[in-house]
Amino acid sequence: MSAAPRLHRRVLPALVGALALLGGAAGCGDDASRAAEHMRRGDAYLKEAKYSEAALEYRNVLQIEPNHPAGHYGLAKAYLGSKQAQKAYWELQETVRLDPQNLDAKLEYAQFLLIGKTEELEEAVKRADEVLAADPDRLAALLLKGRALQSLQRHDEAREVYTAAMQKGPNDPGPILLLATLERERGNAQRAEELFRKLAEVKPGFPAFAALAGFLAADRARDAETEALYRTALEKAEPKERIAAFVTFANFYYARERYAEAEALLERGIAEVPDGEDRDLVYTLARFYHSRGETGKAAATIERAAQGSPDDPQPALVLSAYRGRIGDLDGALAAAEDALRAAPDDLTARLRKAELLVDLGYRRGDRARIEAGRAIVNEVLAADASQPEALFVQAKVDLAEKRPQEAAAALRRCLDQRPDWPQAHYLLGSALYLAKDLPGARAALSRALELDAALLDASRVLARVHAQLGDDDLALEVGRKALQREEDRGLRVLMAQSLARQRKFDDAARELEAIAEPQRDAEAWYALGRVSLLRGDPARARECFQRAQSLDPARYEILRALLDLDVRDGRLAESTQRVSAALRARPDDPRLVQLQGEVALYSGDHATAEASFQRAIDLDPNDVSAYEKLARYLMVTGRPDEVVRTYESALQRNPDAASLHLMVGSLYEMQGRIPDAIGRYEDAVRLDPSLAVAKNNLAYLLADTGGNLDRALDLAKEAKELLPDNANAADTLGWVLYKKNAPEAAVVHLREAVRGMEPDDPHAAVVRHHLALAYEAAGDFRSAREAVDEALAEVAARRKRAASDGAPPPEPPYVSELRALRERLAAAGPGG
């Protein structure tokens, strides 16, 4: 009897444990089956587009099993369906983390990354590569990778990816259009045309024919073909495409000043499109009237569009757009408020209000309005990260806060949804212009004007882009058309600069004198002074420079110009007073400190001159002109070896001072000790990778002496990024590309370098020589001859001006090379 209880007590815990295990197993089985049932119901709801119900079921799955990858993915798809983008993003991120083999989720996640900053774009490339490693034929992954690379401005890599996508999907229009657009942005017109024509063959509908017509519209000599293509596009347009087809075709007529045909085409569209759907056509017609000064007709036309029922927001939105277009932002905001009163939840009206709050806020420094507008945008993007109007407003915020690359990424995503939105193309062009991507800016702005020929702001920016790319004829053509519609002081100055580069000095003066005297700002007076100098009228130049200086007393360029005249006329004391006054206002302005050194040098105060040049370098180590002035001063003092030894000694005491390595390298280069100079520049770059001048100088010497051209190209690109507005950096990058047998790419940067130099810059002829060589290598002999002739004319003009002050200097050594090149080009025939 005593044994039974002991046995019972030993068996009982075991039995309890077994039951517990059985109970646990039964519980796990219940959880798994419950999760599976919730997944089944969630998937069923998702197929029926019942997104709220599906989301509830997937959340139930994740309560049971938090790391259930299919549950996270299902919830992401439910959130995407219900336009809850931010929540979808996080669920996709979890899906990718938990199930790296889910390629669809990776691609959907990467789509969100396309609107991010550099880090997100790099991750998008990485995710696309992961998908392609598992499925090399996944076309969507190739296109996503290409778009990310394009946003990162890695254009050559994007081109390779789009080309691979075309090979894998030869009848898919997506890669063809993306590659055609990229080639157009990069200025490869022949290849772009081939691709646009292929697009029309692969998918011969309105979008393809309109895209081809828009591309050809850049060449007026092909207007007959362009017009025929627009007509074909209109004929092939589906009902939902008819409005865009009428507007696009009418814009072509308007751009060609065929106003009656443009208006007749729009009236035809208004008659053919059902009532209530024709407001965009009516609005376009009103804009055409207003841009030509027919404000009465414009107002009457807008009244036609503003008719509607009290609960319809569209009439008020049309009125808001029109008022915004004519500069009445307060009236535009009031109309947007009217639209919201008619339909408080209307998304377009909410975003129109947000856009106007942001515009008015930045214009008037009203942070409350800015934040109110941003709050609306953030709320919309949290629900739908690809909402085009919200992305458009976000891009405006990015631009206002000096984030052009982020703005460009948002606008490209916006244009994925609305490819024919002219204002978005204009804003993209502006962003790319600020990001120094001039070919891309030109393509985007040209597209904006194809879609809306009356978009005056796009014309203004495009004229600047043409000028900076060295296309002065195009800059003048676009500028003149814009000035016919509205006076613009800055545009007249720009056109005068283009005319001066063409050595049409009298025409440049007339352009500037067309600005009413009370309206001339410091920039206009300074430009007029420069042109007066080039016309051989220093007295008039002095008068203009003095007027400019009275409006902007501390501007370096104006003070520099007056110093040149004061030295010439023996009035150095006046410059001494001006520069001293400017430095009292801006004591740490490195260029004014340089100018102080020059004044001291002319006055014979060598100690102050050297100290000023050195302080200018300390204030801005990346300003190449300060190094050049200090090095030149040290060399002409008659003690070059002593100076070099002094700096070498300083370098021995401070071997980690990158600026000293750069200084010694500059001195070695002036002495012709090129290998020693390269060594010092290498050390400067190693010690301070942000020292752009050292990178620029090293790149140039490597290219000029047969060094490593791949390394030279990397250095030149980095220097250009650090010195985006520096003509010397543009020249170096162009010269390296020429040496690497990439003459077409070289031309782009060398033209920018020419554009960035003043007409009488002593180095301009050297840069034009480089440009002529690049043109020759590209087979454009006509442009090469023009560049050679301009370089020789500049040398002759400088020697003539110097002769009027005394004995002319000897010809520079490169002049004989220019003459030999001219003979070689003459023998090559007409070319180009």
mmCIF file of C-alpha atoms in Angstrom, residues 86-262:
data_model
loop_
_atom_site.group_PDB
_atom_site.id
_atom_site.type_symbol
_atom_site.label_atom_id
_atom_site.label_comp_id
_atom_site.label_asym_id
_atom_site.label_seq_id
_atom_site.Cartn_x
_atom_site.Cartn_y
_atom_site.Cartn_z
ATOM 1 C CA GLN A 86 3.272 55.607 -45.556
ATOM 2 C CA LYS A 87 1.826 52.503 -43.880
ATOM 3 C CA ALA A 88 2.322 50.500 -47.060
ATOM 4 C CA TYR A 89 5.968 51.579 -47.174
ATOM 5 C CA TRP A 90 6.670 50.265 -43.674
ATOM 6 C CA GLU A 91 4.898 46.969 -44.357
ATOM 7 C CA LEU A 92 6.862 46.489 -47.579
ATOM 8 C CA GLN A 93 10.063 47.205 -45.704
ATOM 9 C CA GLU A 94 9.166 44.484 -43.180
ATOM 10 C CA THR A 95 8.217 42.079 -45.970
ATOM 11 C CA VAL A 96 11.590 42.528 -47.661
ATOM 12 C CA ARG A 97 13.401 42.080 -44.344
ATOM 13 C CA LEU A 98 11.534 38.882 -43.469
ATOM 14 C CA ASP A 99 11.370 37.373 -46.961
ATOM 15 C CA PRO A 100 14.312 38.439 -49.156
ATOM 16 C CA GLN A 101 13.055 36.099 -51.891
ATOM 17 C CA ASN A 102 9.839 38.081 -52.441
ATOM 18 C CA LEU A 103 10.895 39.858 -55.628
ATOM 19 C CA ASP A 104 7.562 41.600 -56.184
ATOM 20 C CA ALA A 105 7.758 43.168 -52.739
ATOM 21 C CA LYS A 106 11.306 44.301 -53.387
ATOM 22 C CA LEU A 107 10.270 46.093 -56.542
ATOM 23 C CA GLU A 108 7.255 47.733 -54.909
ATOM 24 C CA TYR A 109 9.449 48.834 -52.004
ATOM 25 C CA ALA A 110 12.043 50.232 -54.397
ATOM 26 C CA GLN A 111 9.337 52.247 -56.189
ATOM 27 C CA PHE A 112 8.922 54.244 -52.973
ATOM 28 C CA LEU A 113 12.683 54.835 -52.831
ATOM 29 C CA LEU A 114 12.642 56.576 -56.237
ATOM 30 C CA ILE A 115 11.280 59.777 -54.685
ATOM 31 C CA GLY A 116 13.920 59.816 -51.961
ATOM 32 C CA LYS A 117 17.312 61.440 -51.642
ATOM 33 C CA THR A 118 20.665 60.060 -52.762
ATOM 34 C CA GLU A 119 20.781 57.337 -50.116
ATOM 35 C CA GLU A 120 17.295 56.065 -50.995
ATOM 36 C CA LEU A 121 18.100 56.124 -54.725
ATOM 37 C CA GLU A 122 21.261 54.110 -54.105
ATOM 38 C CA GLU A 123 19.191 51.583 -52.159
ATOM 39 C CA ALA A 124 16.691 51.420 -55.039
ATOM 40 C CA VAL A 125 19.579 50.449 -57.353
ATOM 41 C CA LYS A 126 20.675 47.818 -54.841
ATOM 42 C CA ARG A 127 17.172 46.322 -54.543
ATOM 43 C CA ALA A 128 16.762 46.244 -58.325
ATOM 44 C CA ASP A 129 20.107 44.439 -58.617
ATOM 45 C CA GLU A 130 18.957 41.860 -56.052
ATOM 46 C CA VAL A 131 15.838 41.194 -58.127
ATOM 47 C CA LEU A 132 17.861 40.954 -61.342
ATOM 48 C CA ALA A 133 20.320 38.528 -59.722
ATOM 49 C CA ALA A 134 17.378 36.181 -59.097
ATOM 50 C CA ASP A 135 15.468 36.989 -62.299
ATOM 51 C CA PRO A 136 17.685 38.598 -64.991
ATOM 52 C CA ASP A 137 14.732 38.994 -67.380
ATOM 53 C CA ARG A 138 12.557 41.038 -65.004
ATOM 54 C CA LEU A 139 11.879 44.090 -67.167
ATOM 55 C CA ALA A 140 10.331 46.122 -64.341
ATOM 56 C CA ALA A 141 13.527 45.761 -62.316
ATOM 57 C CA LEU A 142 15.647 47.022 -65.206
ATOM 58 C CA LEU A 143 13.428 50.076 -65.727
ATOM 59 C CA LEU A 144 13.401 50.877 -62.015
ATOM 60 C CA LYS A 145 17.184 50.607 -61.853
ATOM 61 C CA GLY A 146 17.554 52.863 -64.888
ATOM 62 C CA ARG A 147 15.273 55.522 -63.431
ATOM 63 C CA ALA A 148 17.173 55.472 -60.131
ATOM 64 C CA LEU A 149 20.513 55.801 -61.933
ATOM 65 C CA GLN A 150 19.152 58.667 -64.022
ATOM 66 C CA SER A 151 18.010 60.491 -60.875
ATOM 67 C CA LEU A 152 21.515 59.958 -59.478
ATOM 68 C CA GLN A 153 22.854 61.572 -62.689
ATOM 69 C CA ARG A 154 24.718 58.384 -63.556
ATOM 70 C CA HIS A 155 23.582 58.797 -67.128
ATOM 71 C CA ASP A 156 25.928 56.364 -68.872
ATOM 72 C CA GLU A 157 24.884 53.547 -66.537
ATOM 73 C CA ALA A 158 21.207 54.430 -66.993
ATOM 74 C CA ARG A 159 21.687 54.276 -70.769
ATOM 75 C CA GLU A 160 23.188 50.767 -70.513
ATOM 76 C CA VAL A 161 20.305 49.563 -68.357
ATOM 77 C CA TYR A 162 17.604 51.002 -70.652
ATOM 78 C CA THR A 163 19.361 49.452 -73.653
ATOM 79 C CA ALA A 164 19.376 46.055 -71.937
ATOM 80 C CA ALA A 165 15.671 46.483 -71.169
ATOM 81 C CA MET A 166 14.945 47.239 -74.842
ATOM 82 C CA GLN A 167 16.768 44.071 -75.866
ATOM 83 C CA LYS A 168 14.728 41.986 -73.428
ATOM 84 C CA GLY A 169 11.418 43.637 -74.369
ATOM 85 C CA PRO A 170 11.793 44.886 -77.945
ATOM 86 C CA ASN A 171 8.051 45.581 -78.306
ATOM 87 C CA ASP A 172 7.558 47.174 -74.904
ATOM 88 C CA PRO A 173 7.198 50.988 -75.257
ATOM 89 C CA GLY A 174 8.419 51.702 -71.701
ATOM 90 C CA PRO A 175 12.189 51.253 -72.156
ATOM 91 C CA ILE A 176 12.076 52.912 -75.586
ATOM 92 C CA LEU A 177 10.438 56.055 -74.193
ATOM 93 C CA LEU A 178 12.756 56.212 -71.179
ATOM 94 C CA LEU A 179 15.867 55.839 -73.327
ATOM 95 C CA ALA A 180 14.596 58.336 -75.908
ATOM 96 C CA THR A 181 13.943 60.861 -73.154
ATOM 97 C CA LEU A 182 17.395 60.286 -71.652
ATOM 98 C CA GLU A 183 19.118 60.722 -75.028
ATOM 99 C CA ARG A 184 17.159 63.903 -75.621
ATOM 100 C CA GLU A 185 18.161 65.257 -72.202
ATOM 101 C CA ARG A 186 21.821 64.491 -72.880
ATOM 102 C CA GLY A 187 21.706 66.228 -76.281
ATOM 103 C CA ASN A 188 22.086 63.087 -78.421
ATOM 104 C CA ALA A 189 19.558 64.238 -81.018
ATOM 105 C CA GLN A 190 20.168 61.611 -83.708
ATOM 106 C CA ARG A 191 19.791 58.674 -81.314
ATOM 107 C CA ALA A 192 16.777 60.276 -79.638
ATOM 108 C CA GLU A 193 14.996 60.672 -82.969
ATOM 109 C CA GLU A 194 15.644 57.026 -83.863
ATOM 110 C CA LEU A 195 14.077 55.975 -80.577
ATOM 111 C CA PHE A 196 11.046 58.263 -80.822
ATOM 112 C CA ARG A 197 10.381 56.881 -84.317
ATOM 113 C CA LYS A 198 10.728 53.335 -83.005
ATOM 114 C CA LEU A 199 8.229 54.178 -80.274
ATOM 115 C CA ALA A 200 5.709 55.289 -82.904
ATOM 116 C CA GLU A 201 6.223 51.970 -84.720
ATOM 117 C CA VAL A 202 5.869 49.834 -81.607
ATOM 118 C CA LYS A 203 2.812 51.630 -80.219
ATOM 119 C CA PRO A 204 1.342 53.922 -82.895
ATOM 120 C CA GLY A 205 -1.048 55.971 -80.750
ATOM 121 C CA PHE A 206 -1.435 59.583 -79.653
ATOM 122 C CA PRO A 207 1.343 59.548 -76.981
ATOM 123 C CA ALA A 208 3.978 58.193 -79.377
ATOM 124 C CA PHE A 209 3.161 60.485 -82.302
ATOM 125 C CA ALA A 210 2.894 63.515 -79.999
ATOM 126 C CA ALA A 211 6.272 62.678 -78.446
ATOM 127 C CA LEU A 212 7.916 62.391 -81.869
ATOM 128 C CA ALA A 213 6.308 65.631 -83.038
ATOM 129 C CA GLY A 214 7.437 67.393 -79.877
ATOM 130 C CA PHE A 215 10.993 66.248 -80.464
ATOM 131 C CA LEU A 216 11.027 67.406 -84.093
ATOM 132 C CA ALA A 217 9.457 70.757 -83.141
ATOM 133 C CA ALA A 218 12.883 71.876 -81.919
ATOM 134 C CA ASP A 219 13.951 72.125 -85.588
ATOM 135 C CA ARG A 220 11.850 74.704 -87.453
ATOM 136 C CA ALA A 221 13.166 73.448 -90.768
ATOM 137 C CA ARG A 222 11.037 70.331 -90.178
ATOM 138 C CA ASP A 223 7.791 72.118 -89.361
ATOM 139 C CA ALA A 224 5.832 70.480 -92.194
ATOM 140 C CA GLU A 225 6.629 67.004 -90.874
ATOM 141 C CA THR A 226 5.990 68.104 -87.300
ATOM 142 C CA GLU A 227 2.566 69.516 -88.170
ATOM 143 C CA ALA A 228 1.627 66.302 -89.984
ATOM 144 C CA LEU A 229 2.635 64.251 -86.938
ATOM 145 C CA TYR A 230 0.548 66.400 -84.586
ATOM 146 C CA ARG A 231 -2.410 65.938 -86.945
ATOM 147 C CA THR A 232 -1.866 62.163 -86.919
ATOM 148 C CA ALA A 233 -1.626 62.219 -83.126
ATOM 149 C CA LEU A 234 -4.983 64.000 -82.919
ATOM 150 C CA GLU A 235 -6.579 61.485 -85.300
ATOM 151 C CA LYS A 236 -5.315 58.541 -83.263
ATOM 152 C CA ALA A 237 -6.240 59.981 -79.856
ATOM 153 C CA GLU A 238 -8.597 57.923 -77.719
ATOM 154 C CA PRO A 239 -11.588 59.809 -76.240
ATOM 155 C CA LYS A 240 -9.754 60.389 -72.943
ATOM 156 C CA GLU A 241 -6.723 61.710 -74.881
ATOM 157 C CA ARG A 242 -8.604 64.171 -77.103
ATOM 158 C CA ILE A 243 -8.209 67.201 -74.846
ATOM 159 C CA ALA A 244 -4.447 66.703 -74.553
ATOM 160 C CA ALA A 245 -4.228 66.183 -78.309
ATOM 161 C CA PHE A 246 -6.039 69.445 -79.088
ATOM 162 C CA VAL A 247 -3.964 71.406 -76.547
ATOM 163 C CA THR A 248 -0.647 69.990 -77.774
ATOM 164 C CA PHE A 249 -1.406 70.697 -81.429
ATOM 165 C CA ALA A 250 -2.680 74.226 -80.627
ATOM 166 C CA ASN A 251 0.529 74.946 -78.710
ATOM 167 C CA PHE A 252 2.544 74.095 -81.808
ATOM 168 C CA TYR A 253 0.543 76.638 -83.832
ATOM 169 C CA TYR A 254 0.892 79.237 -81.081
ATOM 170 C CA ALA A 255 4.668 78.747 -80.849
ATOM 171 C CA ARG A 256 4.879 79.362 -84.592
ATOM 172 C CA GLU A 257 2.792 82.545 -84.186
ATOM 173 C CA ARG A 258 -0.039 80.996 -86.204
ATOM 174 C CA TYR A 259 -2.518 82.376 -83.704
ATOM 175 C CA ALA A 260 -5.687 82.118 -85.803
ATOM 176 C CA GLU A 261 -5.077 78.424 -86.451
ATOM 177 C CA ALA A 262 -4.334 77.802 -82.757
#
